[in-house]
Coordinates of C-alpha atoms in Angstrom, one line a residue:
M1417 CA -21.5 -48.9 7.3
S1418 CA -21.5 -45.9 5.0
A1419 CA -24.3 -45.2 2.6
I1420 CA -24.0 -46.9 -0.9
R1421 CA -22.7 -44.4 -3.5
A1422 CA -22.2 -44.6 -7.3
G1423 CA -18.4 -45.2 -7.3
Q1424 CA -17.0 -48.2 -9.1
G1425 CA -15.4 -49.8 -6.0
L1426 CA -17.8 -52.7 -5.0
L1427 CA -16.3 -53.5 -1.6
V1428 CA -16.4 -50.1 0.0
G1429 CA -17.5 -50.5 3.7
L1430 CA -16.8 -54.2 3.8
L1431 CA -13.0 -54.4 3.9
R1432 CA -11.1 -54.2 7.1
C1433 CA -7.3 -54.4 7.6
G1434 CA -6.1 -57.6 9.2
H1435 CA -3.0 -55.9 10.5
C1436 CA -4.2 -52.9 12.4
G1437 CA -8.0 -53.4 12.4
R1438 CA -8.9 -50.2 10.6
K1439 CA -11.6 -49.9 7.9
L1440 CA -10.1 -49.5 4.4
H1441 CA -11.3 -46.5 2.4
V1442 CA -11.4 -46.1 -1.4
R1443 CA -9.8 -43.5 -3.6
Y1444 CA -10.4 -43.0 -7.3
W1445 CA -7.8 -42.1 -9.8
G1446 CA -7.1 -42.5 -13.6
G1447 CA -8.0 -40.2 -16.5
R1448 CA -11.7 -40.3 -15.6
G1449 CA -11.3 -40.7 -11.9
T1450 CA -13.1 -44.1 -11.9
N1451 CA -10.3 -46.5 -11.0
A1452 CA -10.8 -47.7 -7.5
R1453 CA -7.9 -48.2 -5.1
Y1454 CA -8.4 -49.5 -1.6
L1455 CA -6.3 -48.1 1.2
C1456 CA -5.7 -48.6 4.9
K1457 CA -4.1 -45.4 6.3
G1458 CA -2.3 -47.2 9.1
D1459 CA -0.3 -44.8 11.2
Y1460 CA 0.3 -42.3 8.3
D1461 CA -1.4 -39.5 10.2
D1462 CA 1.0 -39.9 13.0
G1463 CA 4.1 -39.8 10.7
G1464 CA 4.1 -43.5 9.7
Q1465 CA 3.2 -45.2 6.5
Y1466 CA 0.1 -46.6 4.8
C1467 CA -0.7 -50.2 6.0
I1468 CA -2.2 -51.7 2.9
G1469 CA -2.9 -50.4 -0.6
F1470 CA -4.0 -52.2 -3.7
G1471 CA -5.9 -51.8 -6.9
G1472 CA -9.6 -52.5 -6.8
A1473 CA -10.5 -53.8 -10.2
S1474 CA -9.0 -57.3 -10.0
V1475 CA -9.9 -57.6 -6.3
D1476 CA -13.6 -56.8 -7.1
R1477 CA -13.5 -59.3 -9.9
R1478 CA -12.1 -62.0 -7.7
L1479 CA -14.5 -61.4 -4.8
S1480 CA -17.4 -61.2 -7.3
Q1481 CA -16.4 -64.7 -8.5
E1482 CA -16.6 -66.0 -5.0
L1483 CA -20.0 -64.3 -4.4
L1484 CA -21.4 -65.7 -7.6
K1485 CA -20.1 -69.2 -6.8
V1486 CA -22.1 -69.0 -3.6
I1487 CA -25.3 -67.5 -4.8
S1488 CA -25.7 -68.6 -8.4
H1489 CA -27.4 -71.9 -7.5
L1490 CA -29.6 -69.9 -5.1
G1491 CA -30.7 -67.8 -8.1
V1492 CA -32.1 -71.0 -9.7
D1493 CA -34.0 -71.9 -6.5
A1494 CA -35.3 -68.3 -6.2
S1495 CA -36.5 -68.5 -9.8
L1496 CA -38.4 -71.7 -9.2
R1497 CA -40.0 -70.3 -6.0
A1498 CA -41.0 -67.2 -7.9
I1499 CA -42.8 -69.4 -10.5
E1500 CA -44.5 -71.3 -7.7
E1501 CA -45.4 -68.2 -5.7
L1502 CA -46.9 -66.6 -8.8
S1503 CA -49.2 -69.5 -9.5
A1504 CA -50.0 -70.1 -5.9
G1505 CA -50.8 -66.4 -5.3
D1506 CA -53.3 -66.3 -8.1
A1507 CA -54.9 -69.6 -7.0
A1508 CA -55.2 -68.4 -3.4
Q1509 CA -56.9 -65.1 -4.5
R1510 CA -59.4 -66.9 -6.7
A1511 CA -60.2 -69.4 -4.1
A1512 CA -60.8 -66.7 -1.6
L1513 CA -63.1 -64.8 -4.0
S1514 CA -65.0 -68.0 -4.9
S1515 CA -65.5 -68.8 -1.2
K1516 CA -66.8 -65.2 -0.6
L1517 CA -69.1 -65.4 -3.6
E1518 CA -70.6 -68.7 -2.3
Q1519 CA -71.2 -67.0 1.1
L1520 CA -72.8 -64.0 -0.5
E1521 CA -75.1 -66.1 -2.6
Y1522 CA -76.3 -67.9 0.5
E1523 CA -76.9 -64.6 2.3
A1524 CA -78.7 -63.2 -0.7
K1525 CA -81.0 -66.3 -0.8
K1526 CA -81.9 -65.9 2.8
A1527 CA -82.5 -62.2 2.3
F1528 CA -84.9 -63.0 -0.6
E1529 CA -86.7 -65.6 1.5
Q1530 CA -87.3 -63.1 4.3
Y1531 CA -88.5 -60.5 1.8
D1532 CA -90.8 -62.9 0.1
A1533 CA -92.4 -64.1 3.4
V1534 CA -93.2 -60.6 4.8
D1535 CA -96.8 -59.2 4.5
A1536 CA -96.8 -56.7 1.6
R1537 CA -99.1 -54.6 3.6
N1538 CA -96.2 -54.0 6.1
R1539 CA -94.5 -51.6 3.8
L1540 CA -91.7 -50.5 6.2
A1541 CA -90.6 -54.1 6.9
A1542 CA -90.9 -55.0 3.2
A1543 CA -88.8 -52.0 2.1
E1544 CA -86.0 -52.8 4.6
L1545 CA -85.9 -56.5 3.6
E1546 CA -85.8 -55.5 0.0
R1547 CA -82.9 -53.1 0.7
R1548 CA -80.9 -55.9 2.4
W1549 CA -81.6 -58.2 -0.5
N1550 CA -80.5 -55.6 -3.0
E1551 CA -77.2 -55.0 -1.1
K1552 CA -76.4 -58.7 -1.2
L1553 CA -77.1 -58.8 -4.9
E1554 CA -74.7 -55.8 -5.5
E1555 CA -71.9 -57.4 -3.5
I1556 CA -72.4 -60.6 -5.5
G1557 CA -72.1 -58.5 -8.7
T1558 CA -68.9 -56.8 -7.5
V1559 CA -67.3 -60.2 -6.4
K1560 CA -68.2 -61.7 -9.8
E1561 CA -66.6 -58.8 -11.6
R1562 CA -63.4 -59.1 -9.6
L1563 CA -63.2 -62.9 -10.1
A1564 CA -63.9 -62.4 -13.9
S1565 CA -61.1 -59.8 -14.1
L1566 CA -58.7 -62.1 -12.2
N1567 CA -59.5 -65.0 -14.6
E1568 CA -58.9 -62.7 -17.6
Q1569 CA -55.5 -61.7 -16.2
R1570 CA -54.7 -65.2 -15.3
H1571 CA -51.6 -66.2 -17.2
S1572 CA -50.0 -69.6 -17.0
L1573 CA -46.4 -69.7 -17.9
S1574 CA -45.6 -71.5 -21.0
V1575 CA -42.8 -74.2 -21.2
E1576 CA -40.6 -71.7 -23.0
E1577 CA -41.2 -68.9 -20.5
E1578 CA -40.5 -71.3 -17.6
A1579 CA -37.3 -72.4 -19.3
R1580 CA -36.2 -68.7 -19.7
I1581 CA -36.8 -68.0 -16.0
R1582 CA -34.7 -71.1 -15.1
Q1583 CA -32.0 -70.0 -17.5
M1584 CA -31.8 -66.5 -15.8
G1585 CA -31.0 -68.2 -12.5
E1586 CA -28.3 -70.3 -14.2
D1587 CA -26.9 -67.2 -16.1
F1588 CA -26.6 -65.1 -13.0
A1589 CA -22.8 -64.5 -13.7
E1590 CA -23.6 -63.1 -17.1
L1591 CA -26.3 -60.8 -15.8
W1592 CA -23.8 -59.7 -13.1
Q1593 CA -21.3 -58.6 -15.8
S1594 CA -23.9 -56.9 -17.8
D1595 CA -23.8 -53.1 -18.1
R1596 CA -27.5 -53.1 -17.1
C1597 CA -26.4 -54.2 -13.6
P1598 CA -25.2 -51.0 -12.0
P1599 CA -22.5 -50.8 -9.3
T1600 CA -25.0 -49.7 -6.7
L1601 CA -27.0 -52.9 -7.2
K1602 CA -23.9 -55.0 -7.0
K1603 CA -22.9 -53.2 -3.7
M1604 CA -26.4 -54.0 -2.3
I1605 CA -26.0 -57.7 -3.1
F1606 CA -22.4 -57.7 -1.6
R1607 CA -23.7 -56.2 1.6
T1608 CA -26.7 -58.4 1.7
A1609 CA -24.6 -61.6 1.4
M1610 CA -21.4 -60.5 3.4
E1611 CA -20.9 -59.1 6.8
E1612 CA -17.2 -58.1 6.5
I1613 CA -14.0 -59.0 4.6
I1614 CA -10.7 -59.1 6.5
V1615 CA -7.6 -58.6 4.2
R1616 CA -3.9 -59.1 5.0
T1617 CA -0.7 -59.1 3.0
D1618 CA 2.2 -61.6 3.3
A1619 CA 5.6 -60.5 4.6
E1620 CA 6.8 -59.6 1.1
K1621 CA 3.5 -57.9 0.2
K1622 CA 3.1 -60.1 -2.9
T1623 CA -0.2 -61.7 -2.1
L1624 CA -3.5 -60.7 -0.4
E1625 CA -5.2 -63.0 2.0
F1626 CA -9.0 -62.5 2.4
T1627 CA -11.3 -63.9 5.0
I1628 CA -14.9 -63.4 4.1
H1629 CA -17.5 -63.4 6.9
W1630 CA -20.8 -64.3 5.3
K1631 CA -24.2 -63.3 6.8
G1632 CA -25.2 -66.2 8.9
G1633 CA -21.8 -67.0 10.3
A1634 CA -20.0 -68.9 7.6
H1635 CA -16.4 -68.0 6.6
T1636 CA -14.4 -68.4 3.5
Q1637 CA -10.7 -67.8 3.0
L1638 CA -8.9 -67.2 -0.3
V1639 CA -5.6 -65.9 -1.5
M1640 CA -4.7 -64.0 -4.6
E1641 CA -1.7 -62.2 -6.1
R1642 CA -1.6 -58.6 -4.9
P1643 CA -2.5 -56.4 -7.9
R1644 CA 0.3 -53.9 -8.7
P1645 CA -0.2 -50.9 -10.9
V1646 CA 2.0 -50.3 -13.8
T1647 CA 3.7 -47.4 -12.0
E1648 CA 4.7 -49.6 -9.1
I1649 CA 6.6 -52.0 -11.4
A1650 CA 8.0 -49.3 -13.8
T1651 CA 8.8 -46.4 -11.4
P1652 CA 12.2 -46.8 -9.8
M1653 CA 12.0 -47.3 -6.1
E1654 CA 14.6 -44.6 -5.4
A1655 CA 12.5 -42.1 -7.4
L1656 CA 9.4 -43.1 -5.6
E1657 CA 11.1 -42.6 -2.2
I1658 CA 12.3 -39.1 -3.3
I1659 CA 8.7 -38.3 -4.2
R1660 CA 7.5 -39.4 -0.8
R1661 CA 10.0 -37.4 1.1
M1662 CA 9.7 -34.2 -0.9
A1663 CA 6.0 -34.2 -1.3
V1664 CA 5.6 -33.2 2.3
R1665 CA 6.4 -29.6 1.6
H1666 CA 7.8 -29.3 -2.0
G1667 CA 5.7 -28.9 -5.1
D1668 CA 5.4 -31.4 -8.0
D1669 CA 7.4 -29.0 -10.2
Q1670 CA 10.3 -29.0 -7.8
I1671 CA 10.2 -32.8 -7.4
A1672 CA 10.3 -33.2 -11.2
S1673 CA 13.3 -30.9 -11.4
V1674 CA 15.2 -32.9 -8.7
L1675 CA 14.5 -36.3 -10.3
T1676 CA 15.7 -34.9 -13.6
R1677 CA 18.9 -33.5 -12.2
L1678 CA 19.6 -36.8 -10.5
G1679 CA 19.2 -38.7 -13.8
Y1680 CA 16.0 -40.5 -13.1
S1681 CA 13.3 -41.1 -15.8
T1682 CA 9.8 -42.5 -15.6
G1683 CA 9.0 -46.1 -16.1
K1684 CA 8.4 -45.4 -19.7
Q1685 CA 11.8 -43.6 -20.0
K1686 CA 10.2 -40.2 -20.2
R1687 CA 11.4 -37.0 -18.7
W1688 CA 9.8 -36.1 -15.4
N1689 CA 7.5 -33.2 -15.3
Q1690 CA 4.9 -31.8 -12.9
N1691 CA 2.0 -33.8 -14.3
R1692 CA 3.9 -37.1 -14.2
V1693 CA 4.9 -36.6 -10.6
A1694 CA 1.2 -35.8 -9.8
T1695 CA 0.1 -39.0 -11.5
V1696 CA 2.6 -41.1 -9.4
R1697 CA 1.5 -39.4 -6.2
R1698 CA -2.2 -40.1 -7.0
N1699 CA -1.5 -43.7 -7.9
Y1700 CA 0.3 -44.3 -4.6
S1701 CA -1.9 -42.1 -2.5
I1702 CA 1.0 -39.8 -1.6
P1703 CA -0.3 -36.5 -0.3
G1704 CA 1.2 -33.4 -1.9
Q1705 CA 0.6 -30.3 -3.9
K1706 CA 1.4 -28.8 -7.3
R1707 CA 3.3 -25.9 -5.8
A1708 CA 5.5 -25.8 -2.6
L1709 CA 3.7 -24.9 0.6
P1710 CA 4.9 -21.8 2.3
D1711 CA 6.6 -22.7 5.7
P1712 CA 6.9 -19.9 8.3
D1713 CA 9.7 -21.7 10.0
R1714 CA 11.9 -22.7 7.0
V1715 CA 13.4 -20.8 4.1
S1716 CA 15.2 -21.7 1.0
L1717 CA 18.9 -20.8 0.2
S1718 CA 17.8 -17.8 -1.8
E1719 CA 15.5 -16.6 0.8
A1720 CA 18.1 -17.0 3.5
A1721 CA 20.6 -15.0 1.4
R1722 CA 18.0 -12.2 0.9
I1723 CA 17.0 -12.1 4.6
C1724 CA 20.7 -11.9 5.7
D1725 CA 21.5 -9.5 2.8
V1726 CA 24.4 -11.6 1.7
S1727 CA 25.3 -13.8 -1.3
H1728 CA 24.4 -17.4 -1.7
R1729 CA 28.0 -18.4 -1.4
T1730 CA 28.2 -16.8 2.1
I1731 CA 25.2 -19.0 3.2
E1732 CA 26.9 -22.0 1.7
R1733 CA 30.2 -21.3 3.6
L1734 CA 28.4 -21.0 6.8
V1735 CA 26.8 -24.4 6.2
E1736 CA 30.1 -26.0 5.2
A1737 CA 31.7 -24.7 8.3
G1738 CA 28.9 -26.2 10.5
V1739 CA 27.9 -22.9 11.8
L1740 CA 24.5 -23.0 10.1
K1741 CA 22.4 -26.1 9.6
R1742 CA 20.4 -26.9 6.6
E1743 CA 18.0 -29.7 5.7
Q1744 CA 17.6 -31.4 2.4
A1745 CA 14.8 -33.9 1.5
A1746 CA 16.9 -35.5 -1.2
P1747 CA 20.2 -34.9 -3.0
R1748 CA 19.9 -31.9 -5.3
A1749 CA 16.7 -30.9 -3.6
P1750 CA 16.2 -27.3 -2.4
W1751 CA 17.9 -26.4 0.8
E1752 CA 15.7 -25.7 3.9
I1753 CA 17.1 -23.5 6.6
R1754 CA 15.3 -22.7 9.8
R1755 CA 14.7 -19.0 10.4
A1756 CA 15.6 -19.6 14.1
D1757 CA 19.1 -20.8 13.0
L1758 CA 19.6 -17.6 11.0
N1759 CA 18.8 -15.5 14.0
A1760 CA 21.0 -17.6 16.3
E1761 CA 23.8 -15.6 18.1
P1762 CA 26.8 -17.4 16.4
V1763 CA 25.4 -16.7 12.9
Q1764 CA 24.5 -13.1 13.7
N1765 CA 28.0 -12.4 15.2
I1766 CA 29.6 -13.6 12.1
L1767 CA 27.4 -11.6 9.8
K1768 CA 27.9 -8.4 11.9
R1769 CA 31.7 -8.8 11.6
L1770 CA 31.3 -9.5 7.9
F1771 CA 29.4 -6.3 7.3
R1772 CA 32.0 -4.4 9.4
I1773 CA 35.2 -5.6 7.8
G1774 CA 34.0 -7.0 4.5
K1775 CA 35.5 -10.4 5.2
L1776 CA 34.0 -13.7 6.3
V1777 CA 35.5 -14.8 9.6
L1778 CA 34.2 -18.2 10.8
Q1779 CA 34.0 -19.0 14.4
G1780 CA 37.3 -19.6 15.9
G1781 CA 39.1 -18.8 12.7
R1782 CA 41.0 -15.9 11.0
P1783 CA 39.9 -13.9 8.1
E1784 CA 40.2 -16.0 5.0
K1785 CA 42.4 -14.9 2.1
Q1786 CA 39.7 -14.2 -0.3
T1787 CA 38.5 -11.4 -2.5
P1788 CA 36.0 -9.2 -0.6
L1789 CA 32.5 -10.6 -0.6
F1790 CA 31.0 -7.1 -0.6
A1791 CA 31.5 -4.2 -2.9
E1792 CA 32.5 -1.0 -1.1
K1793 CA 29.8 1.5 -1.3
E1794 CA 30.6 5.2 -1.6
G1795 CA 30.0 7.1 1.6
D1796 CA 29.2 3.9 3.5
G1797 CA 31.6 1.9 5.7
N1798 CA 29.4 -1.2 5.3
A1799 CA 29.9 -2.9 2.0
R1800 CA 27.1 -5.2 0.9
H1801 CA 26.8 -7.4 -2.1
H1802 CA 23.3 -8.4 -3.4
E1803 CA 23.0 -11.3 -5.6

């Protein structure tokens, strides 16, 4: 399990997808980047879709309620044991010191008796016995000081203090919600009490089903409504699908332009712009970029016309005739034409003839009755038109 960090998501490292078995990860979004969203990537990296994704705030609250329901009464028991251990610890220490003091007093008495019985004329023996007696007296003084200090620090809980400690155990839920209980501490409590949480969604993805594996082997199952962000309810699904398809290569500015041309508006009936597209991508964990990514294998309509040194309309006619293929992520989206197709022999033959006679002759056809697509240059047999 990963190390505990300071993010607001309380279940990081505990959630596992019940569909594919992968660990869920967390992403933060919102104006301050503190709103947690849990995600299972599924087979997205292989071209698929995300497996599960849901907002973290309501899930954290629901799982916290389950945690508090299980351990709140344990808080009362722990408070009582703390009171007992506090009193028992002091009593045990005092008893040990009293016993040691009694033993030292006995040894000091014996040392004095030996010193008193020795012949004073045997000065060496008398000095040694006196030294031993003094050592015992010093040890007795030290133990008496420690015992007196312990007695001075002895503090018996009053009835009011004991009631307050009991109340702290009973009000564990209130303490949990307090700002003085940081997310890192809550995560430590979650990981201490829970081994893992398996999460699944129903077929319609309207509910979340959790199986909590507690430390010790017990299991709890619960079901809750799947939290849905405002954007999921408000943003038209068609617009969301266009964003998903175009975000692969196109920029947020291009996506906003296409959505506007197609007549879509945001859930709040506002005009699409680059920032609003970026917000939707962030809320739905759709990878993308502000500006289009350069693609060495594909070019736009304008780039294709520039490369071939023809007008936009010429490229469009080649596409309409089926001579040249183009890709389009969504209606009204920018065209994407493969460079390899521009260099293909059929296209190059048509362009060469166009440069030679100044008329577009499609494969298998005759010169169309049209105004020349190129303006005749003085002193040059090849007429070219630059848009």
